[in-house]
XYZ file of C-alpha atoms in Angstrom:
280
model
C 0.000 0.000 0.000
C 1.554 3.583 -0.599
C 0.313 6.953 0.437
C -2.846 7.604 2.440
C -3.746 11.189 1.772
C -6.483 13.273 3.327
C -7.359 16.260 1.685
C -9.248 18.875 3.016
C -12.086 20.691 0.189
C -12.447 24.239 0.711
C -9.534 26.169 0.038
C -7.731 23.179 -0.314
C -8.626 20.928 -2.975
C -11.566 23.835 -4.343
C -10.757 27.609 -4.017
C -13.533 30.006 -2.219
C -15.478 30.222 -5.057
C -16.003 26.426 -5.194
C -13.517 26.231 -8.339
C -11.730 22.744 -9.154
C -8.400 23.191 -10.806
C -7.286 21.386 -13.127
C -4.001 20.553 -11.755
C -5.934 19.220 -8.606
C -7.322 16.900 -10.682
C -3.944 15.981 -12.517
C -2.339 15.201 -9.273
C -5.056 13.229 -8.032
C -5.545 11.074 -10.779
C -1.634 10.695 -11.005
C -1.253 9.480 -7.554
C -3.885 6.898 -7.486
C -2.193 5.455 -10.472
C 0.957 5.385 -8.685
C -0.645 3.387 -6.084
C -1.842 6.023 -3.383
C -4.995 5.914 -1.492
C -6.798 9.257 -1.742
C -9.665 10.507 0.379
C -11.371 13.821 1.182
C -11.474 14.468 4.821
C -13.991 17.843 5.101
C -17.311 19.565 6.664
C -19.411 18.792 3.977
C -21.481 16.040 4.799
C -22.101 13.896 2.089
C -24.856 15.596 0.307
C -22.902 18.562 -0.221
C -19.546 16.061 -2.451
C -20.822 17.223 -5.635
C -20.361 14.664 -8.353
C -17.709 16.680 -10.443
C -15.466 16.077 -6.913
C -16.208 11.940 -7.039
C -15.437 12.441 -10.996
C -11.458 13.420 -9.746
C -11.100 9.750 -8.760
C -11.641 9.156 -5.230
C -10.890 6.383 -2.253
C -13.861 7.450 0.008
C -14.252 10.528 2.115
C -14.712 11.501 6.104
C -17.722 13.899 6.283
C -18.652 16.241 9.315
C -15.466 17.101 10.019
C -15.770 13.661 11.269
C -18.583 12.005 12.053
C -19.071 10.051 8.808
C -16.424 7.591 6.880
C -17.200 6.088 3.599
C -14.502 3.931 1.744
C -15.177 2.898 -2.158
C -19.330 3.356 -1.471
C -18.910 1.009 1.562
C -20.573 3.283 5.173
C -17.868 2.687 7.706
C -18.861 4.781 10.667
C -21.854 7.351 11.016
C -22.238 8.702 14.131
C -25.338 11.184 14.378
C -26.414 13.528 16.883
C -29.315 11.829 18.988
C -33.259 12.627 18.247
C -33.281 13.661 21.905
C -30.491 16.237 20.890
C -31.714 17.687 18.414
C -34.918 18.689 20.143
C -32.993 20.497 22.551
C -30.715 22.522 19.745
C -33.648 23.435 17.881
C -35.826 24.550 20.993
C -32.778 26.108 22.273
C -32.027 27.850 19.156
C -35.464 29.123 18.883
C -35.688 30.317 22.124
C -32.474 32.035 21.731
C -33.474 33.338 18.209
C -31.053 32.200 16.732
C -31.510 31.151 13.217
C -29.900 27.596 11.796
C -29.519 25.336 9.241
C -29.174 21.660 9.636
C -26.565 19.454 8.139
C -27.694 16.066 6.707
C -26.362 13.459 4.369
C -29.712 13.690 2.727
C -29.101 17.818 2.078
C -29.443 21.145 4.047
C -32.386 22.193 5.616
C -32.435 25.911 6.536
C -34.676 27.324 10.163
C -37.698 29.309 9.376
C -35.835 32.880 9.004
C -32.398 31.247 8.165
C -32.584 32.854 4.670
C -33.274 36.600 5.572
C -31.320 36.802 8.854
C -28.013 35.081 7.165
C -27.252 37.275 4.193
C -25.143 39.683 6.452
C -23.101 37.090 7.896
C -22.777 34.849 4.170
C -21.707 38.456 2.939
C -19.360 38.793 5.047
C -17.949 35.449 5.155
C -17.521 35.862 1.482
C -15.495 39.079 2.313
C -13.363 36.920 4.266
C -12.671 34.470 1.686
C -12.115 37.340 -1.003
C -14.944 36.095 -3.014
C -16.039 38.054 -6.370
C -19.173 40.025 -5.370
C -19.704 39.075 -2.146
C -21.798 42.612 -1.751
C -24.629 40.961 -3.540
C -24.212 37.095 -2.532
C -27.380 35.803 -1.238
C -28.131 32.476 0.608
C -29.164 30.905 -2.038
C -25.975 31.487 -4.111
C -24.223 30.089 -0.973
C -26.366 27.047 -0.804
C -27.698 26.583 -3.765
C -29.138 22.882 -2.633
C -30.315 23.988 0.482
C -34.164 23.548 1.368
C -36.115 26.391 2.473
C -39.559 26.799 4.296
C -39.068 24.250 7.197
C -41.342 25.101 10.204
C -42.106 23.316 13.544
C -42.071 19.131 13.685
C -40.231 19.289 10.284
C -36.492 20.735 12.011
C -36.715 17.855 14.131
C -34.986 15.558 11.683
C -33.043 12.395 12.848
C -30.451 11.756 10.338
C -28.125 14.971 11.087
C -24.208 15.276 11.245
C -24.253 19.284 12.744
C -26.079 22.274 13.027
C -24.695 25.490 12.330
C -26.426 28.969 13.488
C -25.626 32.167 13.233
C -24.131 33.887 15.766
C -25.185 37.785 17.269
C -22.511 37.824 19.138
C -19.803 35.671 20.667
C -22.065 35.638 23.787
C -24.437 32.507 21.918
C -21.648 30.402 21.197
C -20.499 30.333 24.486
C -24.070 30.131 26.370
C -24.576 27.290 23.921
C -21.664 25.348 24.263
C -22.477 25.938 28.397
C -25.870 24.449 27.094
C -24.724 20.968 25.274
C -21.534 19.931 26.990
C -22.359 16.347 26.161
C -22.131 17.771 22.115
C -19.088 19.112 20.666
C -19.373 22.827 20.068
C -17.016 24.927 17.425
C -17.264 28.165 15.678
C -16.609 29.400 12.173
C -16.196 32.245 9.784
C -13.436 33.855 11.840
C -11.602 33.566 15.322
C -12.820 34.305 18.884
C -15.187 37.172 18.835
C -14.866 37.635 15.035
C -16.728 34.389 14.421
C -19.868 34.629 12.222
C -21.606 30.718 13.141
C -21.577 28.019 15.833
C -21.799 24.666 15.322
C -22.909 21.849 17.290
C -22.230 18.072 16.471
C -21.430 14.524 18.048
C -19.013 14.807 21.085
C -15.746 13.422 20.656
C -16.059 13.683 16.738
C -12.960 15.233 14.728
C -11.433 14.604 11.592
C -8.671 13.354 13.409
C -10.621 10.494 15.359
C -12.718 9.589 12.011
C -8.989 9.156 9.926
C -8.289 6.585 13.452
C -11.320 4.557 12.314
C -10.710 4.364 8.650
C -6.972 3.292 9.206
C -8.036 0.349 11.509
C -10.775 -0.808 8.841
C -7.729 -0.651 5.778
C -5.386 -2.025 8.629
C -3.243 0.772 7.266
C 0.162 2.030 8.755
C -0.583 5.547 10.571
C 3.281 6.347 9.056
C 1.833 6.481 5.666
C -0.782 8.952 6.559
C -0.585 12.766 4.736
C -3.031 15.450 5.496
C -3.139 18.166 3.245
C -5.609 21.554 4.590
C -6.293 25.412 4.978
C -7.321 25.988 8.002
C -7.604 25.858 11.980
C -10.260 23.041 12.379
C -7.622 20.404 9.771
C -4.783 21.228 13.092
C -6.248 17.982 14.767
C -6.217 16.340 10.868
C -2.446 17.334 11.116
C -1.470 16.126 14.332
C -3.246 12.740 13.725
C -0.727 12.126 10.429
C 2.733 11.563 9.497
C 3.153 14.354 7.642
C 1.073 17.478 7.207
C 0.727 20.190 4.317
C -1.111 23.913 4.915
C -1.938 25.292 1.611
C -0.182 28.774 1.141
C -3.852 30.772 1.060
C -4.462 28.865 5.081
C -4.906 31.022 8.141
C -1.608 31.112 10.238
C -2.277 28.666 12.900
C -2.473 25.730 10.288
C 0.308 27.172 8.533
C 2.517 26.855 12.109
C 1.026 23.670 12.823
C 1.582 21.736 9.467
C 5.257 20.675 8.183
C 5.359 21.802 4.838
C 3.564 24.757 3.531
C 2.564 24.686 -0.189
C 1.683 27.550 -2.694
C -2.043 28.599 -2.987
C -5.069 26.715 -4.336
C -5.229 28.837 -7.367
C -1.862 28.372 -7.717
C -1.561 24.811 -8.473
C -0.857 24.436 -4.339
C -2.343 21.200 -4.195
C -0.074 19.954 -7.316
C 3.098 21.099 -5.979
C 2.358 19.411 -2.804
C 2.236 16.338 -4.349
C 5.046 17.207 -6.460
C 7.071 17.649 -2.935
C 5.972 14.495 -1.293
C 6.646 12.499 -4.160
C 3.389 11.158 -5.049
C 3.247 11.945 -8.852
């Protein structure tokens, strides 16, 4: 067996604007063929793996920043937040006002308001990530599969990986994460105070811990791991592997954290990379 690779997708493998290059694909393709195993290890959960990423050539993927795994089609490990749970985030949220979506493997499904009351914070966000006209970027352009119109029994779903809401100040996130200690609680969008969402999932779930399960199911060598990412939440996705790469466009705590920094994603990063670690 050679190379196990875990790539992050946004802003690693895709750019901010959702754009595939190319030479992503190139180096991809040319490192399966050279024998390396090659998953995406990201956020998304699995509705959101567009079929133009599964087109690349893939070995499976861990979704929900790590509670699902999936290994050529075959459901290794999905850990979901409890029915029981999730009547308590979205009462909470509502009582909070604090407008949501929730992340499934069957799609996004956005709170009543969700679509009004997050186009300052997607505009922003977009700002952030130096995307082309984020003044006018709706929520719909940001989630273009997302479903709308979801009232009362229907946001009690039981097949979700997360929930992310939108935060009013830093104040929710941390009366919320005071609120589910037995869920894991993260923020995103921005550091500390600057953060534009919360998110709440399964406790104990990271990308790191996920990449544990799929390497005892391959009965794979953790010295022949690789993790490739952009930003702050891949650090635990870097300390679980050999060898780690920050793409040149990541925030600086992944860039400290990871061994080798590359060039940007629209900058062939991701094919230099593998040009360094000698997987083409």
């Amino acid at each position: 067996m050679g190379k196990i690779v875990f790539i992050d997708v946004d802003g690693t493998l895709v750019n901010y604007e959702g754009k595939l290059p190319h030479s992503a694909i190139t180096a991809i393709r040319a490192a399966r063929k050279n024998g390396h195993r090659i998953y995406i290890a990201t956020g998304r959960s699995r509705a959101e793996v567009y079929k133009e990423l599964w087109d690349i050539g893939l070995d499976g993927m861990i979704g929900g920043n790590g509670s699902y795994v999936e290994e050529h089609g075959q459901v290794i490990m999905h850990r979901l937040i409890t029915p029981e749970q999730i009547h308590r985030i979205v009462d909470w949220l509502h009582e909070r006002g604090l407008e949501f979506y929730l992340e499934s493997n069957n799609g996004l499904f956005a709170s009543e308001h969700f679509e009004q009351s997050g186009q300052t914070a997607i505009q922003e966000y977009a700002r952030r990530k130096r995307r082309p006209c984020s003044d006018t970027m709706t929520v719909r352009d940001a989630f273009p599969d997302m479903i709308f119109g979801l009232q009362g029994n229907e946001l009690y779903r039981k097949d979700l990986n997360k929930v992310s809401y939108i935060l009013n100040s830093y104040q929710d996130f941390l009366d919320t994460k005071a609120q589910f200690p037995d869920l894991e609680n993260n923020t995103w969008g921005g550091a500390g105070e600057t953060a534009l969402f919360g998110d709440i999932g399964v406790r104990n779930i990271t990308k790191s811990s996920a990449i544990n399960v799929l390497l005892r199911h391959l009965a794979a060598d953790l010295t022949d791991t690789i993790a490739i990412g952009d930003a702050k939440i891949d650090i635990p996705m870097f300390e679980a592997c050999a060898y780690s790469v920050c793409m040149g466009n990541g925030g600086p705590e992944a860039k400290a954290a990871a061994n080798y920094v590359t060039d940007d994603v629209d900058n062939d990063g991701l094919y230099k990379a593998f040009e360094h670690l000698e997987l083409l």
